[in-house]
mmCIF file of C-alpha atoms in Angstrom:
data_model
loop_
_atom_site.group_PDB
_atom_site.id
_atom_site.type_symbol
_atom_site.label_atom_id
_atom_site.label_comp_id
_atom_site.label_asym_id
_atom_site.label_seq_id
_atom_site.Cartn_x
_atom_site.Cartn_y
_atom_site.Cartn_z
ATOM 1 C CA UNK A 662 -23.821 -10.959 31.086
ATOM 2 C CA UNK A 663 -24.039 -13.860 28.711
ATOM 3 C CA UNK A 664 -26.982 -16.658 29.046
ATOM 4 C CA UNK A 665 -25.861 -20.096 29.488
ATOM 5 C CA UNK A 666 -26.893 -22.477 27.078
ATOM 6 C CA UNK A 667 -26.868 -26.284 27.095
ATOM 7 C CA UNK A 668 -24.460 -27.565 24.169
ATOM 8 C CA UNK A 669 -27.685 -29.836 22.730
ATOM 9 C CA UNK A 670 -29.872 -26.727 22.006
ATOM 10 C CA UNK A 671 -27.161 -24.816 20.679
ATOM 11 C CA UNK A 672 -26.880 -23.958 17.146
ATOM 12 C CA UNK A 673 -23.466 -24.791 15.121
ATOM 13 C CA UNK A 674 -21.358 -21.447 14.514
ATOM 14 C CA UNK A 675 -22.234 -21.460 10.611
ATOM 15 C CA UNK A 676 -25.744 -22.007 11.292
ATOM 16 C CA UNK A 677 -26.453 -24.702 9.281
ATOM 17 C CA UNK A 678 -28.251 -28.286 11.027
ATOM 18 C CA UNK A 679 -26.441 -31.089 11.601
ATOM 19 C CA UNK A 680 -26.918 -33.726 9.975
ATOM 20 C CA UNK A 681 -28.237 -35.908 13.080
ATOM 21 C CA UNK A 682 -31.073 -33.441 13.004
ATOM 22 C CA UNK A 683 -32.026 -34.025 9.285
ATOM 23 C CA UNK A 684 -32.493 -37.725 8.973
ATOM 24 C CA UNK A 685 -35.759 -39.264 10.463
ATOM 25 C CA UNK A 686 -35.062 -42.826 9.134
ATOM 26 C CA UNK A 687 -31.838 -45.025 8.337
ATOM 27 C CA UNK A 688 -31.203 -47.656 6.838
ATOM 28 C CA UNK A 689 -34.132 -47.809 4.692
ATOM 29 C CA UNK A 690 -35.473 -47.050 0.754
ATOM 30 C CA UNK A 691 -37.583 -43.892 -0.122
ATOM 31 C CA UNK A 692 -41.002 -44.738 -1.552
ATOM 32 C CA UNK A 693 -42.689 -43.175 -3.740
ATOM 33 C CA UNK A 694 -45.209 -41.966 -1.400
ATOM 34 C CA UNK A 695 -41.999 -40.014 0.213
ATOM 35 C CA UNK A 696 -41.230 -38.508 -2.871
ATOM 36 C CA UNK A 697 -44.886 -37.454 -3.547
ATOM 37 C CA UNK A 698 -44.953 -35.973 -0.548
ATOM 38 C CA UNK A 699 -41.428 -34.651 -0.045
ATOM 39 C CA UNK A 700 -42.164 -32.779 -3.423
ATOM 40 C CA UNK A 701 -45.023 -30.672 -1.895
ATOM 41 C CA UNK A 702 -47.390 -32.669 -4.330
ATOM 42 C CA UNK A 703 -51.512 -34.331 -3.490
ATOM 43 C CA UNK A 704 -50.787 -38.588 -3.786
ATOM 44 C CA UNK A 705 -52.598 -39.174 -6.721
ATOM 45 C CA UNK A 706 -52.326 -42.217 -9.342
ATOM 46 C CA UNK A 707 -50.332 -39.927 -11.891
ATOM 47 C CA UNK A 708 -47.695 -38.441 -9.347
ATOM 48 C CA UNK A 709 -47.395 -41.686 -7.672
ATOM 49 C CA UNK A 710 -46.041 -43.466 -10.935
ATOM 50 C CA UNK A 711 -43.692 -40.036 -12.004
ATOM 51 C CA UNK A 712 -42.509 -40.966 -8.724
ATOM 52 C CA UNK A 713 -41.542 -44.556 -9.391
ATOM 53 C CA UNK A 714 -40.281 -43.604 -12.430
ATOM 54 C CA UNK A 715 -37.824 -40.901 -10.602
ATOM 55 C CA UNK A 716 -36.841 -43.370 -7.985
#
């Protein structure tokens, strides 16, 4: 016997998340802080300006 699931916890077939899922903001810029922090790295003078120079 199969368990029922509801559609919105289900998982798409190729497993991947869509796309809904990934995006916490819209509509707006990425700072540097966001970069700084998206790249795993401590928010310090000298990554927040190789950030601004990446964005």
């Amino acid at each position: 016997m199969s368990t029922s699931q509801p559609d919105a916890s289900r998982q798409p077939e190729d497993g991947t998340t869509p796309d809904n899922l990934l995006h916490a903001r819209t509509g707006t810029d990425v700072s540097p802080e966001d970069l700084v922090l998206a790249s795993g790295k401590d928010l310090t003078p000298q990554n927040l300006e190789w950030a601004r120079r990446k964005i």
